[in-house]
Every structure is written in C-alpha cells, then in structure tokens.
C-alpha cells in the first residue's frame, strides 16, 4: 500500500534505534521519509543492446536517468508507468527499487558460472544475475513459498531467460542436493523490511524489536545452508533491505566467528538520506580456498541431507522422442533459434530444456537426476506443450527469442498501434497485405521485441498470448 510520507507514523522503538545508530544524522535519516520515493527499472541486457530503437524510445518515454551503482539500472518518472507499457510484457526491463540493484552488482556474477539465488522471489536479483551471465552457465533460483515461487518463475519467463532452473525448496533440503557446488550464491535474506516503510504500511505494523530478533535467527539458519552449498574459493553476497545492525553487521560478525574459512571482501550500505533509493545493506564474503569446510558447515550439510529426503516430485524419463518432434517444428518455424548447452526434460506433456553450463553444473545436476525429490516450478526453458502428437510452442520460447530474425515468419506492431493492444488483450487479428499469405506459427513482436505467438490461417492470426497475461479494457 502506498503511503503519504508526510503522515508516516514510525514505531518509537525504531526511531530510537535509528538515532542511536546515526548519532550525527539520525534526524536527516528520519526526515528522508518525507521525501518522494524514487522509482527504478533495470534493463535486460540481452535485449537492451540489440534493440536500439526501442531503447531510445524507452529512454524518452520514461525519462530515464542512470543509477550510479548499477550499469543496467535507471531511475524513471513515476507518472510514466513503464510497468504498464508493452515493453514490460516483452521482458525489455524489470521494475526494481534502485538501491536493491546494488547487491548483484557487488556479487559480480560472470558468464559460465554455476550460481544460486537462495531466497529469490519475486526475481529482481535472479533476473539481474541471469543478465550478467549472458546466457552462459546455470542459475538456480530458489523460493520456499509456493505462490512466491510461481511469481518468480513467471518473472524468469518474462525476461526471456533460458539458463535458469526455479526450485521451491527449504534451504537445507536444497543443500542436501548441492553440497559445495556453487561458484557464487546470492542470499537476499528475509528481513524486518525497515527499508520498505516508505511504501508499505504492513512493514511498519509488523515491525518490533522481537520481530527483528526473529528475523536475525532465521537469517543465521539460512546462512548455514548457504555455506554448505558454496565451493571453496566461492563468493556469497548477503543483503537485506533493513537498517538495524542486528540483521546486518552483527550477522556478518557472527558468520566470520563461526566459519573461519571466510573473508569479508566488502560491506556497503545505501542510506535513503544520502542517495536516491530506499536503502540496502550488502556484504560480500569469500571462502578462502586454502581452508577446508568447518565442522559446523559439515554438520549443517548432514542435517540438510536428512531433511531433503522429505521432498517429493517426479518426471517422465524418456524425453528424446518429444524433443525430436520439437526439433522438426523448430526447423520449420524458428530456424534461427539457438538453445544454450543443455538436455531435454519431459514433465507430462510439457517439454523443457534443462541448462547444463560448466563442468561443475553438469556434475551437480547429473542430467536432471539431482532435481528428483525437489519441487521444480521451472526446469529451465519451457519449449513446448505436446498436444496429441503435435507441437504447440510455449510462451516462454517466444520471449526467449532475441529478435524476429530467428523466426521463419513474423509480424510486428508498433507499441502505439491499436493492433498491439488487441494482441495483448488476446484478440484474433486480421492479416492484411503481405501478411495475408502467412500460414502456421508466427512470432509476434512489438517494436521488434518478440512478445508471443500466433497461428496464421485464412487471413487471420489466431491469438496464443496466454490467458493469464492478457490485459483488459
């Protein structure tokens, strides 16, 4: 719920906490709650770079200004509402609070790595990591809560990401599957949300010193699972959107005392009275390669193995025939499409492309066998639905396409064209002129950005934009 900052009522204990933390500028910090909020979006680099006209249009429409700590980040004017524009549906950018962009910038993920985002919903940091990976390597984005995991999977799909697996697992159960496996881990820890006060009344109502202590205890539990999954030499970025020391500096001090193989590389805060953003804390720690795992980390991993056996899940184990059928479809309709390194998986009638990435990921995933027993809302790139021995392309496949050049046939609308609005509402469209001759599966684009599929027949384009995504009005 949005707040009028001039009427913001903060808990007295919180006010006293912040004045003690900031003896010189506590008043300036508290007065920042009366300032207008800042709004940000983060460009999707795989599309932002290659669609210059759409990029220039977005810069003008949304009055974009760069975020200093994130090369992909921009401030936008609230009134421009980029979340309502077709470019958002096409995965051209991700709406994200500006200071939250600092965490992945400091984690510094690289193409080709095996990376985990441990508490990933709604997907801001996962999509940022995937953008930095440039489609190379494998990202596992995990979220324990079912509804939030669903939202995470939808955002991964919207951004056209092909090398990410979404899991819905308790961190300790996940640790039983991936002991000391990841090159980098992002842990944006569930926190008391003090940086959310300006935009969320619920965060204020839920806050108390007791709630802060509960969050710190939960964060320490998750950290132990994260440590059990990091490779020696690997890096973890720990972040929160809260200000108190108990969930931030004190957690890091506790971490370094218990796990002496770690070195603190960097610790940064963004304060809302000093920068344009709601505030964020980030600490980057590295497992020094000449140290072995501590006893506590090993015990955590053994405990997580026992818990992990409670998970459930299954998949059909013979996907090759389905993939051969898809390949024939792809040669006809998407001849320019290139998939990342991976293998096909078949879940019922749904065909996925499981990314493989580097040697570490291939070993850890074991051809998908490691995913058995886990809930997996998205096992990589969703390729197709199998419909009575015919292929129907998945919506994710359209968003994965970088441009219309990958398709044998396509149709593009301007974002300002009424036909673009009609397509997003799910309406069938008449095909005129040269397009009247189209037949079969057709990639639909808006200002050159692929946004979905249609099926052309008899001078009409049958709309295959998913019903759950269609706009109204």
Short mmCIF file of C-alpha atoms in Angstrom, two decimals:
data_model
loop_
_atom_site.label_atom_id
_atom_site.label_comp_id
_atom_site.label_asym_id
_atom_site.label_seq_id
_atom_site.Cartn_x
_atom_site.Cartn_y
_atom_site.Cartn_z
CA UNK A 1 0.00 0.00 0.00
CA UNK A 2 1.37 3.44 -0.93
CA UNK A 3 1.96 5.95 1.83
CA UNK A 4 1.85 9.70 2.10
CA UNK A 5 5.27 10.14 3.67
CA UNK A 6 4.19 13.34 5.47
CA UNK A 7 1.77 11.30 7.59
CA UNK A 8 4.12 8.36 8.16
CA UNK A 9 3.92 7.12 11.75
CA UNK A 10 7.02 5.18 12.80
CA UNK A 11 7.35 3.00 15.94
CA UNK A 12 9.06 4.87 18.77
CA UNK A 13 11.47 1.99 19.34
CA UNK A 14 12.50 2.21 15.68
CA UNK A 15 13.07 5.98 15.93
CA UNK A 16 15.28 5.47 18.98
CA UNK A 17 17.16 2.64 17.23
CA UNK A 18 17.99 4.80 14.23
CA UNK A 19 19.04 7.81 16.33
CA UNK A 20 21.44 5.56 18.24
CA UNK A 21 22.80 4.09 15.01
CA UNK A 22 23.19 7.51 13.37
CA UNK A 23 24.05 9.96 16.17
CA UNK A 24 25.17 12.67 13.75
CA UNK A 25 22.50 12.42 11.07
CA UNK A 26 19.65 10.43 12.62
CA UNK A 27 17.32 13.39 12.16
CA UNK A 28 18.28 13.66 8.48
CA UNK A 29 17.59 9.95 8.05
CA UNK A 30 14.14 10.22 9.67
CA UNK A 31 13.27 13.34 7.68
CA UNK A 32 14.04 11.42 4.46
CA UNK A 33 10.74 9.59 4.99
CA UNK A 34 9.04 12.84 3.94
CA UNK A 35 10.88 12.88 0.61
CA UNK A 36 9.23 11.49 -2.53
CA UNK A 37 10.08 7.87 -3.35
CA UNK A 38 12.41 7.08 -6.20
CA UNK A 39 11.47 4.51 -8.84
CA UNK A 40 13.76 2.32 -10.91
CA UNK A 41 13.94 -0.18 -13.72
CA UNK A 42 16.79 -2.44 -14.74
CA UNK A 43 17.43 -3.07 -18.42
CA UNK A 44 17.53 -6.62 -19.77
CA UNK A 45 20.99 -6.54 -21.42
CA UNK A 46 20.32 -9.32 -23.93
CA UNK A 47 17.52 -7.22 -25.45
CA UNK A 48 18.51 -3.67 -24.49
CA UNK A 49 21.71 -3.79 -26.51
CA UNK A 50 20.20 -5.26 -29.68
CA UNK A 51 17.01 -3.16 -29.89
CA UNK A 52 18.34 0.38 -30.24
CA UNK A 53 15.06 1.94 -31.41
CA UNK A 54 13.09 0.50 -28.51
CA UNK A 55 15.85 1.57 -26.12
CA UNK A 56 15.78 5.17 -27.34
CA UNK A 57 12.00 5.15 -27.18
CA UNK A 58 12.08 3.88 -23.58
CA UNK A 59 14.66 6.49 -22.57
CA UNK A 60 12.40 9.25 -23.86
CA UNK A 61 9.06 7.82 -22.70
CA UNK A 62 10.16 7.13 -19.14
CA UNK A 63 12.70 9.99 -18.73
CA UNK A 64 15.42 7.57 -17.69
CA UNK A 65 18.44 8.59 -15.60
CA UNK A 66 21.29 6.20 -14.71
CA UNK A 67 21.55 4.58 -11.28
CA UNK A 68 25.19 5.18 -10.23
CA UNK A 69 25.86 1.78 -8.62
CA UNK A 70 24.32 -0.40 -11.35
CA UNK A 71 25.24 -0.14 -15.03
CA UNK A 72 21.89 -1.64 -16.11
CA UNK A 73 19.83 0.50 -13.72
CA UNK A 74 17.77 3.62 -14.42
CA UNK A 75 15.53 5.94 -12.45
CA UNK A 76 12.21 6.70 -14.10
CA UNK A 77 9.43 9.23 -13.54
CA UNK A 78 6.58 7.62 -11.60
CA UNK A 79 3.95 9.15 -13.87
CA UNK A 80 5.40 7.40 -16.95
CA UNK A 81 4.33 3.95 -15.60
CA UNK A 82 6.72 1.66 -17.55
CA UNK A 83 5.17 -1.38 -15.86
CA UNK A 84 2.03 -0.81 -17.93
CA UNK A 85 3.87 -0.50 -21.25
CA UNK A 86 4.13 -3.43 -23.71
CA UNK A 87 7.93 -3.31 -23.33
CA UNK A 88 7.49 -4.65 -19.79
CA UNK A 89 5.46 -7.62 -21.05
CA UNK A 90 8.21 -8.26 -23.60
CA UNK A 91 10.86 -8.51 -20.87
CA UNK A 92 12.73 -5.43 -22.03
CA UNK A 93 13.30 -4.38 -18.42
CA UNK A 94 12.49 -5.29 -14.83
CA UNK A 95 10.90 -2.85 -12.39
CA UNK A 96 13.17 -2.77 -9.32
CA UNK A 97 13.85 -0.48 -6.40
CA UNK A 98 17.13 1.30 -7.26
CA UNK A 99 19.17 0.57 -4.11
CA UNK A 100 18.28 -3.16 -4.35
CA UNK A 101 20.25 -3.26 -7.61
CA UNK A 102 23.49 -2.88 -5.63
CA UNK A 103 23.54 -6.48 -4.34
CA UNK A 104 24.11 -8.26 -7.66
CA UNK A 105 26.45 -5.51 -8.85
CA UNK A 106 28.66 -6.33 -5.83
CA UNK A 107 28.26 -10.12 -6.21
CA UNK A 108 29.66 -9.65 -9.75
CA UNK A 109 28.38 -12.88 -11.40
CA UNK A 110 30.24 -14.00 -14.51
CA UNK A 111 29.20 -15.86 -17.68
CA UNK A 112 29.66 -19.61 -17.44
CA UNK A 113 29.40 -19.92 -13.65
CA UNK A 114 27.11 -22.14 -11.55
CA UNK A 115 25.18 -19.72 -9.33
CA UNK A 116 22.44 -19.94 -6.70
CA UNK A 117 19.93 -17.29 -5.67
CA UNK A 118 18.75 -18.85 -2.43
CA UNK A 119 15.77 -16.66 -1.48
CA UNK A 120 14.89 -15.44 -4.91
CA UNK A 121 11.27 -14.25 -5.18
CA UNK A 122 9.99 -12.14 -6.76
CA UNK A 123 13.01 -12.33 -9.08
CA UNK A 124 14.74 -8.96 -9.15
CA UNK A 125 18.14 -10.31 -8.19
CA UNK A 126 17.72 -13.58 -10.16
CA UNK A 127 16.96 -11.73 -13.39
CA UNK A 128 19.85 -9.36 -12.69
CA UNK A 129 22.24 -12.30 -12.19
CA UNK A 130 20.97 -14.00 -15.35
CA UNK A 131 21.50 -10.81 -17.32
CA UNK A 132 25.12 -10.64 -16.15
CA UNK A 133 25.62 -14.32 -17.10
CA UNK A 134 24.72 -13.56 -20.74
CA UNK A 135 23.03 -16.94 -21.19
CA UNK A 136 26.18 -18.89 -20.24
CA UNK A 137 26.33 -21.15 -17.19
CA UNK A 138 23.44 -22.16 -14.93
CA UNK A 139 21.47 -20.23 -12.32
CA UNK A 140 19.27 -21.96 -9.75
CA UNK A 141 16.67 -19.56 -8.34
CA UNK A 142 15.05 -20.94 -5.18
CA UNK A 143 11.99 -19.81 -3.24
CA UNK A 144 10.39 -21.84 -0.45
CA UNK A 145 6.87 -20.33 -0.59
CA UNK A 146 4.65 -21.80 -3.36
CA UNK A 147 2.89 -18.62 -4.50
CA UNK A 148 6.08 -16.58 -4.45
CA UNK A 149 7.89 -19.37 -6.35
CA UNK A 150 5.17 -19.14 -9.02
CA UNK A 151 5.72 -15.38 -9.35
CA UNK A 152 9.47 -15.97 -9.53
CA UNK A 153 9.05 -18.47 -12.37
CA UNK A 154 6.78 -16.04 -14.25
CA UNK A 155 9.34 -13.24 -14.00
CA UNK A 156 12.16 -15.53 -15.16
CA UNK A 157 9.99 -16.44 -18.16
CA UNK A 158 9.00 -12.84 -18.94
CA UNK A 159 12.64 -11.79 -19.08
CA UNK A 160 13.37 -14.45 -21.71
CA UNK A 161 15.91 -16.33 -19.59
CA UNK A 162 16.90 -19.80 -20.78
CA UNK A 163 19.62 -20.90 -18.36
CA UNK A 164 17.71 -20.74 -15.05
CA UNK A 165 16.07 -23.51 -13.02
CA UNK A 166 13.45 -22.44 -10.47
CA UNK A 167 13.19 -24.63 -7.36
CA UNK A 168 10.79 -24.44 -4.44
CA UNK A 169 12.72 -25.87 -1.54
CA UNK A 170 13.71 -25.41 2.07
CA UNK A 171 17.33 -24.17 2.00
CA UNK A 172 18.57 -27.17 4.00
CA UNK A 173 16.81 -29.62 1.68
CA UNK A 174 18.45 -27.86 -1.25
CA UNK A 175 21.82 -28.14 0.49
CA UNK A 176 21.40 -31.91 0.60
CA UNK A 177 21.26 -31.90 -3.20
CA UNK A 178 24.07 -29.43 -3.89
CA UNK A 179 26.87 -29.81 -1.32
CA UNK A 180 29.69 -27.31 -2.00
CA UNK A 181 28.52 -26.92 -5.61
CA UNK A 182 28.13 -23.21 -6.43
CA UNK A 183 30.65 -20.65 -7.64
CA UNK A 184 28.56 -17.79 -6.26
CA UNK A 185 25.49 -17.50 -4.05
CA UNK A 186 23.12 -14.56 -3.69
CA UNK A 187 21.37 -14.51 -0.31
CA UNK A 188 18.89 -11.65 -0.17
CA UNK A 189 17.74 -12.67 3.27
CA UNK A 190 14.15 -12.38 4.51
CA UNK A 191 14.32 -9.43 6.90
CA UNK A 192 12.32 -6.97 9.01
CA UNK A 193 11.94 -4.69 5.97
CA UNK A 194 12.82 -1.35 7.51
CA UNK A 195 13.69 -0.12 4.02
CA UNK A 196 10.10 -0.86 2.97
CA UNK A 197 8.46 1.54 5.45
CA UNK A 198 8.01 4.37 2.96
CA UNK A 199 5.96 2.22 0.57
CA UNK A 200 4.36 -0.48 2.72
CA UNK A 201 2.22 0.17 5.81
CA UNK A 202 2.23 -3.56 6.63
CA UNK A 203 6.01 -3.48 7.12
CA UNK A 204 5.56 -0.77 9.77
CA UNK A 205 2.78 -2.64 11.57
CA UNK A 206 4.81 -5.88 11.65
CA UNK A 207 7.98 -4.25 12.99
CA UNK A 208 9.08 -4.71 16.58
CA UNK A 209 12.38 -5.45 18.35
CA UNK A 210 11.13 -9.01 18.78
CA UNK A 211 10.44 -9.29 15.04
CA UNK A 212 13.98 -8.08 14.32
CA UNK A 213 15.40 -10.78 16.62
CA UNK A 214 13.26 -13.44 14.95
CA UNK A 215 14.48 -12.35 11.51
CA UNK A 216 18.12 -12.46 12.64
CA UNK A 217 17.68 -16.03 13.92
CA UNK A 218 16.09 -17.09 10.64
CA UNK A 219 18.87 -15.41 8.65
CA UNK A 220 21.52 -17.33 10.58
CA UNK A 221 19.74 -20.61 9.87
CA UNK A 222 19.63 -19.84 6.12
CA UNK A 223 23.29 -18.78 6.12
CA UNK A 224 24.31 -22.20 7.41
CA UNK A 225 22.55 -23.84 4.47
CA UNK A 226 24.20 -21.37 2.07
CA UNK A 227 27.66 -22.15 3.45
CA UNK A 228 27.02 -25.86 2.89
CA UNK A 229 26.38 -25.17 -0.81
CA UNK A 230 29.33 -22.90 -1.64
CA UNK A 231 32.50 -24.21 -3.29
CA UNK A 232 35.85 -23.47 -1.65
CA UNK A 233 37.00 -20.27 -3.30
CA UNK A 234 33.41 -19.25 -3.97
CA UNK A 235 31.67 -15.98 -3.10
CA UNK A 236 28.43 -15.14 -1.27
CA UNK A 237 26.65 -11.79 -1.28
CA UNK A 238 24.41 -11.34 1.77
CA UNK A 239 21.90 -8.49 1.54
CA UNK A 240 18.88 -7.06 3.33
CA UNK A 241 16.54 -4.12 2.84
CA UNK A 242 16.68 -3.28 6.54
CA UNK A 243 18.85 -0.91 8.58
CA UNK A 244 19.43 -2.34 12.08
CA UNK A 245 22.82 -3.76 12.95
CA UNK A 246 21.36 -6.98 14.39
CA UNK A 247 20.36 -8.24 10.93
CA UNK A 248 23.40 -6.80 9.18
CA UNK A 249 26.81 -6.14 10.76
CA UNK A 250 26.14 -8.40 13.76
CA UNK A 251 25.10 -11.26 11.44
CA UNK A 252 28.33 -10.83 9.47
CA UNK A 253 30.43 -10.76 12.67
CA UNK A 254 28.71 -13.97 13.83
CA UNK A 255 29.36 -15.53 10.40
CA UNK A 256 33.08 -14.77 10.47
CA UNK A 257 33.47 -16.09 14.01
CA UNK A 258 31.77 -19.42 13.24
CA UNK A 259 33.20 -20.01 9.75
CA UNK A 260 36.84 -19.02 9.81
CA UNK A 261 37.33 -20.07 6.18
CA UNK A 262 35.51 -16.87 5.13
CA UNK A 263 36.98 -13.47 4.46
CA UNK A 264 34.89 -10.30 4.25
CA UNK A 265 35.67 -8.69 0.89
CA UNK A 266 33.32 -5.72 1.04
CA UNK A 267 30.44 -4.29 3.04
CA UNK A 268 28.29 -1.46 1.73
CA UNK A 269 25.21 0.44 2.85
CA UNK A 270 22.97 2.70 0.82
CA UNK A 271 21.16 5.18 3.06
CA UNK A 272 17.96 6.90 1.87
CA UNK A 273 19.08 10.30 3.23
CA UNK A 274 22.35 10.11 1.29
CA UNK A 275 21.31 8.56 -2.06
CA UNK A 276 18.29 8.13 -4.30
CA UNK A 277 16.89 4.84 -3.03
CA UNK A 278 15.02 3.21 -0.16
CA UNK A 279 18.22 1.77 1.34
CA UNK A 280 20.09 -1.54 1.20
CA UNK A 281 22.83 -3.48 3.00
CA UNK A 282 25.26 -5.78 1.16
CA UNK A 283 28.21 -7.81 2.42
CA UNK A 284 30.37 -9.90 0.10
CA UNK A 285 32.25 -12.84 1.63
CA UNK A 286 34.62 -15.34 0.05
CA UNK A 287 35.55 -18.85 1.13
CA UNK A 288 39.34 -18.80 1.15
CA UNK A 289 40.38 -21.78 -0.95
CA UNK A 290 43.15 -22.86 1.43
CA UNK A 291 40.60 -23.50 4.21
CA UNK A 292 38.51 -26.68 4.44
CA UNK A 293 34.86 -26.78 5.48
CA UNK A 294 34.31 -26.24 9.19
CA UNK A 295 32.71 -28.89 11.37
CA UNK A 296 29.57 -26.77 11.74
CA UNK A 297 29.17 -26.44 7.97
CA UNK A 298 29.56 -30.19 7.57
CA UNK A 299 27.04 -30.87 10.34
CA UNK A 300 24.61 -28.46 8.67
CA UNK A 301 25.01 -30.32 5.41
CA UNK A 302 24.35 -33.71 7.04
CA UNK A 303 21.29 -32.33 8.77
CA UNK A 304 20.04 -30.92 5.47
CA UNK A 305 20.50 -34.28 3.75
CA UNK A 306 18.05 -35.87 6.17
CA UNK A 307 15.52 -33.08 5.69
CA UNK A 308 15.89 -33.18 1.93
CA UNK A 309 14.54 -36.71 1.71
CA UNK A 310 11.10 -35.41 2.68
CA UNK A 311 10.64 -33.57 -0.63
CA UNK A 312 8.63 -35.06 -3.47
CA UNK A 313 8.43 -34.74 -7.23
CA UNK A 314 8.66 -36.79 -10.40
CA UNK A 315 9.14 -36.52 -14.14
CA UNK A 316 8.84 -38.68 -17.20
CA UNK A 317 12.28 -40.04 -18.05
CA UNK A 318 12.05 -40.51 -21.85
CA UNK A 319 12.04 -37.04 -23.47
CA UNK A 320 14.08 -37.77 -26.60
CA UNK A 321 11.16 -38.56 -28.91
CA UNK A 322 9.38 -35.40 -27.81
CA UNK A 323 12.50 -33.34 -28.40
CA UNK A 324 12.98 -34.81 -31.88
CA UNK A 325 9.44 -33.72 -32.65
CA UNK A 326 10.21 -30.26 -31.33
CA UNK A 327 13.37 -30.05 -33.43
CA UNK A 328 11.36 -30.71 -36.56
CA UNK A 329 8.94 -27.93 -35.55
CA UNK A 330 11.86 -25.58 -34.80
CA UNK A 331 13.45 -26.16 -38.21
CA UNK A 332 10.19 -25.10 -39.83
CA UNK A 333 9.21 -22.14 -37.65
CA UNK A 334 12.25 -20.96 -35.65
CA UNK A 335 15.25 -21.88 -37.82
CA UNK A 336 17.41 -19.12 -36.33
CA UNK A 337 16.88 -20.12 -32.69
CA UNK A 338 19.95 -21.29 -30.75
CA UNK A 339 19.47 -23.00 -27.38
CA UNK A 340 22.08 -22.88 -24.61
CA UNK A 341 24.01 -26.02 -23.76
CA UNK A 342 21.50 -28.43 -22.21
CA UNK A 343 19.35 -31.54 -22.40
CA UNK A 344 15.59 -32.07 -22.88
CA UNK A 345 13.32 -32.99 -19.97
CA UNK A 346 9.70 -34.07 -20.25
CA UNK A 347 7.23 -33.39 -17.43
CA UNK A 348 3.97 -34.98 -18.52
CA UNK A 349 3.11 -33.13 -21.73
CA UNK A 350 5.48 -30.23 -21.05
CA UNK A 351 8.90 -30.20 -22.74
CA UNK A 352 11.73 -28.26 -21.08
CA UNK A 353 15.35 -27.59 -21.94
CA UNK A 354 17.50 -28.14 -18.84
CA UNK A 355 20.63 -25.96 -18.96
CA UNK A 356 23.94 -27.72 -18.34
CA UNK A 357 26.54 -24.96 -18.20
CA UNK A 358 30.05 -25.62 -16.94
CA UNK A 359 31.60 -28.85 -15.65
CA UNK A 360 30.52 -28.05 -12.08
CA UNK A 361 26.89 -27.65 -13.11
CA UNK A 362 26.91 -30.79 -15.27
CA UNK A 363 28.31 -32.80 -12.36
CA UNK A 364 25.91 -31.28 -9.81
CA UNK A 365 22.77 -31.65 -11.94
CA UNK A 366 23.57 -35.17 -13.19
CA UNK A 367 21.37 -34.85 -16.24
CA UNK A 368 18.49 -33.65 -14.11
CA UNK A 369 18.65 -36.54 -11.64
CA UNK A 370 19.60 -34.19 -8.79
CA UNK A 371 16.25 -32.43 -9.24
CA UNK A 372 14.35 -35.60 -8.34
CA UNK A 373 12.66 -35.14 -4.98
CA UNK A 374 12.58 -31.35 -5.33
CA UNK A 375 9.64 -29.22 -6.36
CA UNK A 376 10.69 -27.58 -9.61
CA UNK A 377 8.26 -24.93 -10.93
CA UNK A 378 10.52 -24.29 -13.93
CA UNK A 379 13.14 -26.81 -15.08
CA UNK A 380 14.99 -24.45 -17.39
CA UNK A 381 13.48 -23.12 -20.61
CA UNK A 382 9.92 -24.21 -21.36
CA UNK A 383 9.98 -25.23 -25.02
CA UNK A 384 6.59 -26.68 -25.89
CA UNK A 385 3.32 -28.33 -24.97
CA UNK A 386 2.69 -31.72 -26.55
CA UNK A 387 -0.84 -31.83 -27.91
CA UNK A 388 -1.86 -35.23 -29.34
CA UNK A 389 1.44 -35.74 -31.17
CA UNK A 390 1.73 -32.13 -32.31
CA UNK A 391 3.85 -29.31 -31.01
CA UNK A 392 2.42 -26.13 -29.55
CA UNK A 393 5.24 -23.71 -28.68
CA UNK A 394 5.42 -22.43 -25.12
CA UNK A 395 5.04 -18.71 -24.50
CA UNK A 396 8.49 -18.76 -22.86
CA UNK A 397 10.01 -19.72 -26.19
CA UNK A 398 8.74 -16.53 -27.84
CA UNK A 399 10.19 -14.39 -25.04
CA UNK A 400 13.49 -16.26 -25.26
CA UNK A 401 13.83 -15.16 -28.91
CA UNK A 402 16.05 -12.11 -29.22
CA UNK A 403 14.53 -10.83 -32.45
CA UNK A 404 12.08 -11.67 -35.21
CA UNK A 405 15.04 -12.76 -37.38
CA UNK A 406 15.03 -16.11 -35.58
CA UNK A 407 11.56 -16.93 -36.93
CA UNK A 408 10.64 -18.17 -40.39
CA UNK A 409 7.67 -15.81 -40.33
CA UNK A 410 6.79 -12.94 -38.04
CA UNK A 411 4.56 -9.94 -37.68
CA UNK A 412 5.45 -6.76 -35.80
CA UNK A 413 3.33 -3.94 -34.43
CA UNK A 414 4.31 -0.53 -33.13
CA UNK A 415 3.70 -0.11 -29.41
CA UNK A 416 1.30 2.72 -30.26
CA UNK A 417 -0.65 0.59 -32.78
CA UNK A 418 -4.15 -0.49 -31.72
CA UNK A 419 -3.30 -3.96 -33.07
CA UNK A 420 -0.63 -4.28 -30.35
CA UNK A 421 -3.23 -3.56 -27.68
CA UNK A 422 -5.63 -6.02 -29.32
CA UNK A 423 -2.99 -8.74 -29.33
CA UNK A 424 -2.24 -8.23 -25.63
CA UNK A 425 -5.98 -8.50 -24.93
CA UNK A 426 -5.94 -11.91 -26.62
CA UNK A 427 -7.98 -10.95 -29.68
CA UNK A 428 -7.70 -12.63 -33.08
CA UNK A 429 -6.26 -10.23 -35.66
CA UNK A 430 -6.97 -9.80 -39.37
CA UNK A 431 -3.95 -10.24 -41.62
CA UNK A 432 -3.70 -7.69 -44.40
CA UNK A 433 -1.40 -7.00 -47.32
CA UNK A 434 1.65 -9.27 -47.48
CA UNK A 435 0.73 -10.76 -44.10
CA UNK A 436 -2.47 -12.21 -45.55
CA UNK A 437 -0.38 -15.03 -47.06
CA UNK A 438 1.03 -16.17 -43.71
CA UNK A 439 0.21 -19.71 -42.62
CA UNK A 440 1.12 -21.56 -39.44
CA UNK A 441 3.02 -20.47 -36.35
CA UNK A 442 4.05 -16.80 -36.41
CA UNK A 443 6.23 -14.87 -33.97
CA UNK A 444 4.57 -11.61 -32.86
CA UNK A 445 6.72 -8.61 -31.95
CA UNK A 446 6.10 -5.10 -30.63
CA UNK A 447 8.64 -2.53 -31.84
CA UNK A 448 10.81 -5.51 -32.80
CA UNK A 449 10.63 -7.15 -29.35
CA UNK A 450 9.21 -10.71 -29.50
CA UNK A 451 6.20 -10.94 -27.22
CA UNK A 452 4.27 -14.10 -28.15
CA UNK A 453 2.97 -16.47 -30.82
CA UNK A 454 0.01 -16.53 -33.11
CA UNK A 455 -1.16 -19.08 -35.66
CA UNK A 456 -1.99 -17.74 -39.10
CA UNK A 457 -4.73 -19.27 -41.23
CA UNK A 458 -7.20 -17.92 -43.80
CA UNK A 459 -6.11 -14.31 -43.47
CA UNK A 460 -6.45 -14.29 -39.68
CA UNK A 461 -3.99 -14.61 -36.80
CA UNK A 462 -5.32 -16.80 -34.01
CA UNK A 463 -4.02 -15.39 -30.74
CA UNK A 464 -1.87 -17.61 -28.49
CA UNK A 465 -0.99 -14.97 -25.92
CA UNK A 466 -1.56 -16.71 -22.54
CA UNK A 467 -4.94 -16.02 -20.98
CA UNK A 468 -3.43 -15.28 -17.57
CA UNK A 469 -1.33 -12.46 -19.04
CA UNK A 470 -3.98 -10.76 -21.16
CA UNK A 471 -4.88 -7.14 -20.46
CA UNK A 472 -8.42 -5.82 -20.12
CA UNK A 473 -10.13 -2.74 -21.41
#
